PDB file of C-alpha atoms in Angstrom:
ATOM      1  CA  UNK A 165      -5.734  23.646  -4.337  1.00 39.00           C
ATOM      2  CA  UNK A 166      -2.340  25.750  -4.823  1.00 46.00           C
ATOM      3  CA  UNK A 167      -0.141  26.402  -1.865  1.00 47.00           C
ATOM      4  CA  UNK A 168      -1.326  29.246   0.558  1.00 47.00           C
ATOM      5  CA  UNK A 169      -0.108  33.041  -0.026  1.00 44.00           C
ATOM      6  CA  UNK A 170       2.104  32.776   3.046  1.00 45.00           C
ATOM      7  CA  UNK A 171       4.038  29.450   1.716  1.00 48.00           C
ATOM      8  CA  UNK A 172       4.799  31.339  -1.845  1.00 45.00           C
ATOM      9  CA  UNK A 173       5.941  34.249   0.162  1.00 42.00           C
ATOM     10  CA  UNK A 174       8.251  31.951   2.298  1.00 45.00           C
ATOM     11  CA  UNK A 175       9.466  30.573  -0.967  1.00 46.00           C
ATOM     12  CA  UNK A 176       9.987  33.812  -2.805  1.00 45.00           C
ATOM     13  CA  UNK A 177      11.810  35.106   0.232  1.00 50.00           C
ATOM     14  CA  UNK A 178      14.272  32.285   0.080  1.00 75.00           C
ATOM     15  CA  UNK A 179      17.708  33.161  -1.690  1.00 91.00           C
ATOM     16  CA  UNK A 180      20.178  30.560  -3.347  1.00 96.00           C
ATOM     17  CA  UNK A 181      23.375  29.941  -1.303  1.00 97.00           C
ATOM     18  CA  UNK A 182      26.420  30.173  -3.621  1.00 97.00           C
ATOM     19  CA  UNK A 183      29.874  29.247  -2.160  1.00 97.00           C
ATOM     20  CA  UNK A 184      33.367  27.735  -3.421  1.00 97.00           C
ATOM     21  CA  UNK A 185      33.785  24.421  -2.105  1.00 97.00           C
ATOM     22  CA  UNK A 186      36.995  22.097  -3.032  1.00 94.00           C
ATOM     23  CA  UNK A 187      34.951  20.518  -5.913  1.00 92.00           C
ATOM     24  CA  UNK A 188      33.980  23.943  -7.471  1.00 94.00           C
ATOM     25  CA  UNK A 189      31.004  26.283  -7.294  1.00 97.00           C
ATOM     26  CA  UNK A 190      28.630  24.995  -4.994  1.00 97.00           C
ATOM     27  CA  UNK A 191      24.811  26.450  -5.252  1.00 97.00           C
ATOM     28  CA  UNK A 192      21.876  25.411  -2.927  1.00 98.00           C
ATOM     29  CA  UNK A 193      18.779  26.735  -4.831  1.00 98.00           C
ATOM     30  CA  UNK A 194      15.709  26.806  -3.099  1.00 97.00           C
ATOM     31  CA  UNK A 195      12.601  24.672  -4.503  1.00 97.00           C
ATOM     32  CA  UNK A 196      10.028  27.012  -5.354  1.00 96.00           C
ATOM     33  CA  UNK A 197       7.231  24.189  -4.831  1.00 96.00           C
ATOM     34  CA  UNK A 198       8.400  23.124  -1.413  1.00 96.00           C
ATOM     35  CA  UNK A 199       9.035  25.122   1.595  1.00 94.00           C
ATOM     36  CA  UNK A 200      12.335  24.323   2.921  1.00 96.00           C
ATOM     37  CA  UNK A 201      13.517  22.088   0.356  1.00 98.00           C
ATOM     38  CA  UNK A 202      16.758  22.804  -1.580  1.00 98.00           C
ATOM     39  CA  UNK A 203      18.673  21.460  -4.719  1.00 98.00           C
ATOM     40  CA  UNK A 204      22.296  21.283  -4.750  1.00 98.00           C
ATOM     41  CA  UNK A 205      24.332  21.997  -8.000  1.00 96.00           C
ATOM     42  CA  UNK A 206      28.181  21.835  -8.280  1.00 95.00           C
ATOM     43  CA  UNK A 207      29.495  23.883 -11.190  1.00 93.00           C
ATOM     44  CA  UNK A 208      25.581  23.819 -12.656  1.00 92.00           C
ATOM     45  CA  UNK A 209      25.232  20.272 -12.417  1.00 90.00           C
ATOM     46  CA  UNK A 210      22.395  19.231 -10.165  1.00 93.00           C
ATOM     47  CA  UNK A 211      23.632  16.810  -7.393  1.00 93.00           C
ATOM     48  CA  UNK A 212      21.288  16.456  -4.749  1.00 95.00           C
ATOM     49  CA  UNK A 213      17.722  17.474  -3.727  1.00 97.00           C
ATOM     50  CA  UNK A 214      16.906  17.622   0.059  1.00 98.00           C
ATOM     51  CA  UNK A 215      13.687  18.519   1.864  1.00 98.00           C
ATOM     52  CA  UNK A 216      14.127  19.528   4.901  1.00 98.00           C
ATOM     53  CA  UNK A 217      10.607  18.976   6.358  1.00 97.00           C
ATOM     54  CA  UNK A 218      10.276  15.330   4.607  1.00 98.00           C
ATOM     55  CA  UNK A 219      13.627  13.902   4.322  1.00 97.00           C
ATOM     56  CA  UNK A 220      11.760  10.391   2.963  1.00 97.00           C
ATOM     57  CA  UNK A 221      10.888  12.693  -0.270  1.00 98.00           C
ATOM     58  CA  UNK A 222      12.974  11.730  -3.331  1.00 98.00           C
ATOM     59  CA  UNK A 223      13.153  14.169  -6.009  1.00 96.00           C
ATOM     60  CA  UNK A 224      16.014  12.830  -8.322  1.00 97.00           C
ATOM     61  CA  UNK A 225      15.223   9.768 -10.633  1.00 96.00           C
ATOM     62  CA  UNK A 226      18.259   7.815  -9.436  1.00 96.00           C
ATOM     63  CA  UNK A 227      18.038   8.888  -5.942  1.00 97.00           C
ATOM     64  CA  UNK A 228      14.283   7.214  -6.002  1.00 98.00           C
ATOM     65  CA  UNK A 229      15.815   3.928  -7.430  1.00 98.00           C
ATOM     66  CA  UNK A 230      18.443   3.799  -4.939  1.00 98.00           C
ATOM     67  CA  UNK A 231      15.659   4.572  -2.207  1.00 98.00           C
ATOM     68  CA  UNK A 232      13.820   1.466  -3.346  1.00 98.00           C
ATOM     69  CA  UNK A 233      17.246  -0.189  -2.588  1.00 98.00           C
ATOM     70  CA  UNK A 234      16.844   0.870   0.782  1.00 98.00           C
ATOM     71  CA  UNK A 235      13.737   0.083   1.419  1.00 98.00           C
ATOM     72  CA  UNK A 236      14.341  -3.594   0.497  1.00 98.00           C
ATOM     73  CA  UNK A 237      17.415  -3.887   1.983  1.00 98.00           C
ATOM     74  CA  UNK A 238      16.102  -5.463   5.098  1.00 97.00           C
ATOM     75  CA  UNK A 239      12.368  -5.686   6.310  1.00 96.00           C
ATOM     76  CA  UNK A 240      10.790  -2.162   6.643  1.00 95.00           C
ATOM     77  CA  UNK A 241      11.872  -0.161   9.336  1.00 96.00           C
ATOM     78  CA  UNK A 242      14.588  -2.214  10.547  1.00 98.00           C
ATOM     79  CA  UNK A 243      17.622  -0.647  11.496  1.00 98.00           C
ATOM     80  CA  UNK A 244      20.761  -1.078   9.552  1.00 98.00           C
ATOM     81  CA  UNK A 245      24.475  -0.178   9.291  1.00 98.00           C
ATOM     82  CA  UNK A 246      24.931   1.426   6.025  1.00 98.00           C
ATOM     83  CA  UNK A 247      27.868   3.063   4.328  1.00 99.00           C
ATOM     84  CA  UNK A 248      27.452   6.017   1.841  1.00 98.00           C
ATOM     85  CA  UNK A 249      30.542   6.685  -0.480  1.00 98.00           C
ATOM     86  CA  UNK A 250      29.755  10.208  -1.750  1.00 97.00           C
ATOM     87  CA  UNK A 251      27.624  12.833   0.431  1.00 95.00           C
ATOM     88  CA  UNK A 252      26.703  15.487  -1.674  1.00 95.00           C
ATOM     89  CA  UNK A 253      23.549  16.931   0.411  1.00 97.00           C
ATOM     90  CA  UNK A 254      23.000  13.680   2.350  1.00 98.00           C
ATOM     91  CA  UNK A 255      20.172  12.988   0.823  1.00 98.00           C
ATOM     92  CA  UNK A 256      20.018   9.156   1.019  1.00 98.00           C
ATOM     93  CA  UNK A 257      21.475   9.317   4.685  1.00 98.00           C
ATOM     94  CA  UNK A 258      18.309  11.413   5.683  1.00 98.00           C
ATOM     95  CA  UNK A 259      16.018   9.233   4.069  1.00 98.00           C
ATOM     96  CA  UNK A 260      17.297   5.964   5.541  1.00 98.00           C
ATOM     97  CA  UNK A 261      17.252   7.724   8.989  1.00 98.00           C
ATOM     98  CA  UNK A 262      14.004   8.840   8.543  1.00 97.00           C
ATOM     99  CA  UNK A 263      12.785   5.215   7.206  1.00 98.00           C
ATOM    100  CA  UNK A 264      14.768   3.257   9.239  1.00 98.00           C
ATOM    101  CA  UNK A 265      15.249   5.086  12.781  1.00 97.00           C
ATOM    102  CA  UNK A 266      18.347   3.754  14.832  1.00 98.00           C
ATOM    103  CA  UNK A 267      20.158   2.753  12.061  1.00 98.00           C
ATOM    104  CA  UNK A 268      23.550   3.383  12.098  1.00 98.00           C
ATOM    105  CA  UNK A 269      25.222   5.368   9.098  1.00 98.00           C
ATOM    106  CA  UNK A 270      28.894   6.522   7.885  1.00 98.00           C
ATOM    107  CA  UNK A 271      29.362   9.135   5.107  1.00 98.00           C
ATOM    108  CA  UNK A 272      32.484   9.108   3.451  1.00 98.00           C
ATOM    109  CA  UNK A 273      32.860  12.673   1.243  1.00 98.00           C
ATOM    110  CA  UNK A 274      36.061  14.088  -0.162  1.00 97.00           C
ATOM    111  CA  UNK A 275      35.004  17.638  -0.252  1.00 97.00           C
ATOM    112  CA  UNK A 276      35.301  18.987   3.281  1.00 97.00           C
ATOM    113  CA  UNK A 277      34.098  22.445   2.110  1.00 97.00           C
ATOM    114  CA  UNK A 278      30.980  20.964   0.567  1.00 97.00           C
ATOM    115  CA  UNK A 279      30.384  19.142   4.032  1.00 97.00           C
ATOM    116  CA  UNK A 280      30.843  21.821   5.806  1.00 97.00           C
ATOM    117  CA  UNK A 281      28.233  24.031   3.618  1.00 98.00           C
ATOM    118  CA  UNK A 282      25.751  20.997   3.881  1.00 98.00           C
ATOM    119  CA  UNK A 283      26.148  20.902   7.608  1.00 96.00           C
ATOM    120  CA  UNK A 284      25.680  24.985   7.971  1.00 97.00           C
ATOM    121  CA  UNK A 285      22.622  25.275   5.731  1.00 97.00           C
ATOM    122  CA  UNK A 286      20.976  22.206   5.606  1.00 98.00           C
ATOM    123  CA  UNK A 287      21.477  20.674   9.248  1.00 97.00           C
ATOM    124  CA  UNK A 288      21.351  17.019   9.725  1.00 96.00           C
ATOM    125  CA  UNK A 289      18.440  15.882  12.498  1.00 93.00           C
ATOM    126  CA  UNK A 290      20.680  15.538  15.801  1.00 91.00           C
ATOM    127  CA  UNK A 291      18.781  12.428  16.734  1.00 92.00           C
ATOM    128  CA  UNK A 292      20.321  10.747  13.464  1.00 95.00           C
ATOM    129  CA  UNK A 293      23.030   8.503  13.983  1.00 97.00           C
ATOM    130  CA  UNK A 294      24.956   9.478  11.147  1.00 98.00           C
ATOM    131  CA  UNK A 295      28.804  10.307  10.806  1.00 97.00           C
ATOM    132  CA  UNK A 296      30.168  12.252   7.965  1.00 97.00           C
ATOM    133  CA  UNK A 297      34.128  11.805   7.488  1.00 96.00           C
ATOM    134  CA  UNK A 298      35.861  13.781   4.668  1.00 96.00           C
ATOM    135  CA  UNK A 299      38.349  11.463   3.070  1.00 97.00           C
ATOM    136  CA  UNK A 300      38.680   9.919  -0.439  1.00 97.00           C
ATOM    137  CA  UNK A 301      35.879   7.308  -0.617  1.00 98.00           C
ATOM    138  CA  UNK A 302      38.222   4.223  -1.118  1.00 98.00           C
ATOM    139  CA  UNK A 303      40.389   5.394   1.494  1.00 98.00           C
ATOM    140  CA  UNK A 304      36.977   5.723   3.739  1.00 98.00           C
ATOM    141  CA  UNK A 305      35.810   2.464   3.041  1.00 98.00           C
ATOM    142  CA  UNK A 306      39.165   0.965   3.983  1.00 98.00           C
ATOM    143  CA  UNK A 307      38.331   2.200   7.654  1.00 98.00           C
ATOM    144  CA  UNK A 308      35.124   0.190   7.490  1.00 98.00           C
ATOM    145  CA  UNK A 309      35.323  -2.855   9.833  1.00 98.00           C
ATOM    146  CA  UNK A 310      35.230  -6.217   8.154  1.00 98.00           C
ATOM    147  CA  UNK A 311      31.551  -7.382   7.873  1.00 98.00           C
ATOM    148  CA  UNK A 312      30.045  -4.375   9.312  1.00 98.00           C
ATOM    149  CA  UNK A 313      27.691  -3.177   6.868  1.00 98.00           C
ATOM    150  CA  UNK A 314      24.355  -4.023   5.655  1.00 98.00           C
ATOM    151  CA  UNK A 315      24.343  -1.641   2.975  1.00 98.00           C
ATOM    152  CA  UNK A 316      27.095   0.074   0.691  1.00 99.00           C
ATOM    153  CA  UNK A 317      26.030   2.637  -1.491  1.00 98.00           C
ATOM    154  CA  UNK A 318      28.288   4.400  -4.305  1.00 98.00           C
ATOM    155  CA  UNK A 319      27.298   7.869  -5.448  1.00 97.00           C
ATOM    156  CA  UNK A 320      30.645   9.636  -6.129  1.00 97.00           C
ATOM    157  CA  UNK A 321      31.306  11.889  -9.041  1.00 93.00           C
ATOM    158  CA  UNK A 322      34.098  14.313  -9.597  1.00 90.00           C
ATOM    159  CA  UNK A 323      33.726  16.827 -12.434  1.00 87.00           C
ATOM    160  CA  UNK A 324      30.627  14.434 -13.188  1.00 89.00           C
ATOM    161  CA  UNK A 325      32.508  11.737 -13.913  1.00 95.00           C
ATOM    162  CA  UNK A 326      33.034   8.596 -11.430  1.00 97.00           C
ATOM    163  CA  UNK A 327      36.519   8.418 -10.688  1.00 98.00           C
ATOM    164  CA  UNK A 328      38.894   5.660 -11.969  1.00 98.00           C
ATOM    165  CA  UNK A 329      39.828   4.108  -8.762  1.00 98.00           C
ATOM    166  CA  UNK A 330      36.009   3.395  -7.865  1.00 98.00           C
ATOM    167  CA  UNK A 331      35.161   1.124 -10.873  1.00 98.00           C
ATOM    168  CA  UNK A 332      37.752  -1.634 -10.500  1.00 98.00           C
ATOM    169  CA  UNK A 333      37.248  -5.296  -9.018  1.00 98.00           C
ATOM    170  CA  UNK A 334      39.972  -4.366  -6.422  1.00 98.00           C
ATOM    171  CA  UNK A 335      37.642  -1.479  -5.090  1.00 98.00           C
ATOM    172  CA  UNK A 336      35.098  -4.016  -4.813  1.00 98.00           C
ATOM    173  CA  UNK A 337      37.049  -6.211  -2.967  1.00 98.00           C
ATOM    174  CA  UNK A 338      36.847  -3.689  -0.677  1.00 98.00           C
ATOM    175  CA  UNK A 339      33.164  -3.169  -0.953  1.00 98.00           C
ATOM    176  CA  UNK A 340      32.879  -6.933  -0.403  1.00 98.00           C
ATOM    177  CA  UNK A 341      35.056  -7.223   2.636  1.00 98.00           C
ATOM    178  CA  UNK A 342      33.113  -4.100   4.666  1.00 98.00           C
ATOM    179  CA  UNK A 343      29.838  -5.802   3.729  1.00 98.00           C
ATOM    180  CA  UNK A 344      28.055  -8.668   5.818  1.00 98.00           C
ATOM    181  CA  UNK A 345      27.446 -11.940   3.745  1.00 97.00           C
ATOM    182  CA  UNK A 346      24.033 -10.820   3.229  1.00 97.00           C
ATOM    183  CA  UNK A 347      24.685  -7.242   2.175  1.00 98.00           C
ATOM    184  CA  UNK A 348      23.691  -5.252  -0.775  1.00 98.00           C
ATOM    185  CA  UNK A 349      25.959  -3.058  -3.109  1.00 98.00           C
ATOM    186  CA  UNK A 350      24.151  -0.417  -4.608  1.00 98.00           C
ATOM    187  CA  UNK A 351      26.119   2.274  -7.366  1.00 98.00           C
ATOM    188  CA  UNK A 352      24.712   5.117  -9.260  1.00 98.00           C
ATOM    189  CA  UNK A 353      26.296   4.811 -12.757  1.00 98.00           C
ATOM    190  CA  UNK A 354      26.166   7.263 -15.713  1.00 97.00           C
ATOM    191  CA  UNK A 355      26.964   6.465 -19.131  1.00 98.00           C
ATOM    192  CA  UNK A 356      25.606   7.256 -22.792  1.00 97.00           C
ATOM    193  CA  UNK A 357      26.000   5.479 -25.893  1.00 96.00           C
ATOM    194  CA  UNK A 358      27.700   3.082 -26.771  1.00 96.00           C
ATOM    195  CA  UNK A 359      27.641   2.444 -22.968  1.00 98.00           C
ATOM    196  CA  UNK A 360      31.124   0.786 -23.068  1.00 97.00           C
ATOM    197  CA  UNK A 361      31.673   2.351 -19.042  1.00 98.00           C
ATOM    198  CA  UNK A 362      28.229   0.523 -17.829  1.00 98.00           C
ATOM    199  CA  UNK A 363      28.809  -3.013 -19.807  1.00 98.00           C
ATOM    200  CA  UNK A 364      32.189  -3.076 -18.140  1.00 98.00           C
ATOM    201  CA  UNK A 365      31.203  -2.054 -14.502  1.00 98.00           C
ATOM    202  CA  UNK A 366      28.352  -4.951 -14.983  1.00 98.00           C
ATOM    203  CA  UNK A 367      31.196  -7.510 -15.734  1.00 98.00           C
ATOM    204  CA  UNK A 368      33.315  -5.741 -13.048  1.00 98.00           C
ATOM    205  CA  UNK A 369      30.470  -6.487 -10.505  1.00 98.00           C
ATOM    206  CA  UNK A 370      29.694  -9.887 -11.764  1.00 98.00           C
ATOM    207  CA  UNK A 371      33.515 -10.772 -11.033  1.00 98.00           C
ATOM    208  CA  UNK A 372      32.718 -10.314  -7.407  1.00 98.00           C
ATOM    209  CA  UNK A 373      28.823 -10.896  -6.769  1.00 98.00           C
ATOM    210  CA  UNK A 374      26.725 -13.647  -7.513  1.00 97.00           C
ATOM    211  CA  UNK A 375      23.284 -11.746  -7.927  1.00 98.00           C
ATOM    212  CA  UNK A 376      23.116  -8.575 -10.224  1.00 98.00           C
ATOM    213  CA  UNK A 377      20.234  -6.217 -11.242  1.00 98.00           C
ATOM    214  CA  UNK A 378      20.346  -3.158 -13.282  1.00 98.00           C
ATOM    215  CA  UNK A 379      17.673  -0.266 -12.729  1.00 98.00           C
ATOM    216  CA  UNK A 380      17.528   2.075 -15.750  1.00 98.00           C
ATOM    217  CA  UNK A 381      15.354   4.076 -18.090  1.00 96.00           C
ATOM    218  CA  UNK A 382      14.585   2.324 -20.994  1.00 95.00           C
ATOM    219  CA  UNK A 383      16.141   4.708 -23.562  1.00 96.00           C
ATOM    220  CA  UNK A 384      19.402   4.653 -21.400  1.00 97.00           C
ATOM    221  CA  UNK A 385      19.712   0.852 -21.896  1.00 96.00           C
ATOM    222  CA  UNK A 386      18.981   0.905 -25.393  1.00 95.00           C
ATOM    223  CA  UNK A 387      21.930   3.598 -25.763  1.00 95.00           C
ATOM    224  CA  UNK A 388      19.528   6.442 -27.112  1.00 95.00           C
ATOM    225  CA  UNK A 389      20.568   8.773 -24.374  1.00 96.00           C
ATOM    226  CA  UNK A 390      23.084   9.477 -21.542  1.00 97.00           C
ATOM    227  CA  UNK A 391      21.663   8.750 -18.299  1.00 96.00           C
ATOM    228  CA  UNK A 392      21.983   7.139 -14.806  1.00 97.00           C
ATOM    229  CA  UNK A 393      21.486   3.608 -14.113  1.00 98.00           C
ATOM    230  CA  UNK A 394      21.774   1.765 -10.440  1.00 98.00           C
ATOM    231  CA  UNK A 395      23.504  -1.267 -10.243  1.00 98.00           C
ATOM    232  CA  UNK A 396      22.554  -3.728  -7.430  1.00 98.00           C
ATOM    233  CA  UNK A 397      24.921  -6.417  -6.551  1.00 98.00           C
ATOM    234  CA  UNK A 398      24.888  -8.882  -3.676  1.00 98.00           C
ATOM    235  CA  UNK A 399      26.012 -12.505  -2.632  1.00 98.00           C
ATOM    236  CA  UNK A 400      22.607 -13.359  -2.096  1.00 98.00           C
ATOM    237  CA  UNK A 401      19.047 -13.489  -4.043  1.00 98.00           C
ATOM    238  CA  UNK A 402      17.889  -9.963  -4.628  1.00 98.00           C
ATOM    239  CA  UNK A 403      14.121  -8.902  -4.218  1.00 98.00           C
ATOM    240  CA  UNK A 404      13.880  -8.557  -8.088  1.00 98.00           C
ATOM    241  CA  UNK A 405       9.889  -8.941  -8.274  1.00 98.00           C
ATOM    242  CA  UNK A 406       9.556  -5.903  -5.835  1.00 98.00           C
ATOM    243  CA  UNK A 407      12.429  -3.883  -7.168  1.00 98.00           C
ATOM    244  CA  UNK A 408      10.548  -4.432 -10.743  1.00 98.00           C
ATOM    245  CA  UNK A 409       7.239  -3.271  -9.285  1.00 98.00           C
ATOM    246  CA  UNK A 410       8.392  -0.333  -7.771  1.00 98.00           C
ATOM    247  CA  UNK A 411      10.791   0.600 -10.465  1.00 98.00           C
ATOM    248  CA  UNK A 412       7.649   0.312 -13.120  1.00 97.00           C
ATOM    249  CA  UNK A 413       5.764   2.514 -10.702  1.00 97.00           C
ATOM    250  CA  UNK A 414       7.811   5.580 -10.252  1.00 97.00           C
ATOM    251  CA  UNK A 415       7.064   8.890 -12.022  1.00 95.00           C
ATOM    252  CA  UNK A 416       9.634   8.081 -14.818  1.00 94.00           C
ATOM    253  CA  UNK A 417       9.415   4.348 -14.909  1.00 96.00           C
ATOM    254  CA  UNK A 418      12.762   2.333 -14.875  1.00 97.00           C
ATOM    255  CA  UNK A 419      13.379  -1.007 -16.163  1.00 97.00           C
ATOM    256  CA  UNK A 420      15.048  -4.091 -13.966  1.00 98.00           C
ATOM    257  CA  UNK A 421      17.497  -6.280 -16.053  1.00 98.00           C
ATOM    258  CA  UNK A 422      18.819  -9.188 -14.063  1.00 98.00           C
ATOM    259  CA  UNK A 423      20.139 -13.034 -15.062  1.00 97.00           C
ATOM    260  CA  UNK A 424      20.880 -13.876 -18.813  1.00 97.00           C
ATOM    261  CA  UNK A 425      19.460 -10.566 -20.046  1.00 97.00           C
ATOM    262  CA  UNK A 426      21.649  -8.750 -17.805  1.00 98.00           C
ATOM    263  CA  UNK A 427      24.612 -11.251 -18.703  1.00 97.00           C
ATOM    264  CA  UNK A 428      23.773 -10.442 -22.397  1.00 96.00           C
ATOM    265  CA  UNK A 429      23.908  -6.685 -22.267  1.00 97.00           C
ATOM    266  CA  UNK A 430      27.467  -6.800 -21.367  1.00 96.00           C
ATOM    267  CA  UNK A 431      28.243  -7.655 -24.586  1.00 95.00           C
ATOM    268  CA  UNK A 432      31.221  -9.634 -23.670  1.00 95.00           C
ATOM    269  CA  UNK A 433      32.852  -6.772 -21.877  1.00 98.00           C
ATOM    270  CA  UNK A 434      36.076  -7.633 -19.202  1.00 98.00           C
ATOM    271  CA  UNK A 435      35.864  -6.654 -15.478  1.00 98.00           C
ATOM    272  CA  UNK A 436      38.009  -3.595 -14.958  1.00 98.00           C
ATOM    273  CA  UNK A 437      41.358  -3.648 -12.616  1.00 98.00           C
ATOM    274  CA  UNK A 438      42.953  -0.889 -11.331  1.00 98.00           C
ATOM    275  CA  UNK A 439      45.499  -0.994 -14.076  1.00 98.00           C
ATOM    276  CA  UNK A 440      43.017  -0.475 -16.461  1.00 96.00           C
ATOM    277  CA  UNK A 441      40.387   1.512 -14.738  1.00 98.00           C
ATOM    278  CA  UNK A 442      39.407   4.968 -16.427  1.00 98.00           C
ATOM    279  CA  UNK A 443      36.676   7.628 -15.220  1.00 97.00           C
ATOM    280  CA  UNK A 444      33.657   7.237 -16.306  1.00 98.00           C
ATOM    281  CA  UNK A 445      32.712   9.291 -19.714  1.00 97.00           C
ATOM    282  CA  UNK A 446      31.584  12.985 -19.048  1.00 94.00           C
ATOM    283  CA  UNK A 447      28.384  13.773 -19.854  1.00 93.00           C
ATOM    284  CA  UNK A 448      27.209  15.907 -22.991  1.00 90.00           C
ATOM    285  CA  UNK A 449      26.418  19.587 -22.012  1.00 82.00           C
ATOM    286  CA  UNK A 450      23.032  19.108 -22.898  1.00 73.00           C
ATOM    287  CA  UNK A 451      22.107  16.663 -19.973  1.00 68.00           C
ATOM    288  CA  UNK A 452      22.116  19.821 -17.751  1.00 55.00           C
ATOM    289  CA  UNK A 453      20.358  22.197 -19.945  1.00 52.00           C
TER     290      UNK A 453
END
């Protein structure tokens, strides 16, 4: 059965919100299939999707994969301490608040104009323990107390590229400092053929964490197309079997690489230092068509 006529009218009546923010032109576009759901775009590039009626709903492929990590970072429903580097429409912070009530979260989003827009148009649950700070991701991370976080999620893009200073071993030293010994780091990475950036990021994480996994579409891993990959790292063993099962059962199935296969995938890439770091490659225009 389709949606009711009234629901269709409500979606048709909703209008996009367009506003200049620090990082470009932001658009909040109503989802025609979900009554109070919106997609955030910056300069035409999709950034986040939020359903205000169902914050546990994750539309974007990479966000579903990060959602799997959130689900498995601790026993189901247990409150956690989480740091989100990059806020967007606060999709993952809302997801964690909905699935793990009483969790305490810190979001670091550099774009103060975007934060104001999202707070105004897509208000947070007032009962959610989410603090949003307008600051550079690395500077904001430096203010997190030692060993505070169960989870650090990095999803930072400027002009559709991950800034260079968030790709180095020195940056991961800050991540390790903020994490509990059992904590988990998850990063949304984007790359295309020949995958030099992705290989370098795996080598960089391997220099600071003992356990790694990578979740991505098989075509991305084969270097057939540009796309996202979720890197997961910890000092303790990861729930690989469950991550693999969940990624494989997604609407767009993903593969989980780990161990020797993941090490071989790096192809001899070296860890990235602050001195040598560069931003991730820009996506081809066709990605957003």
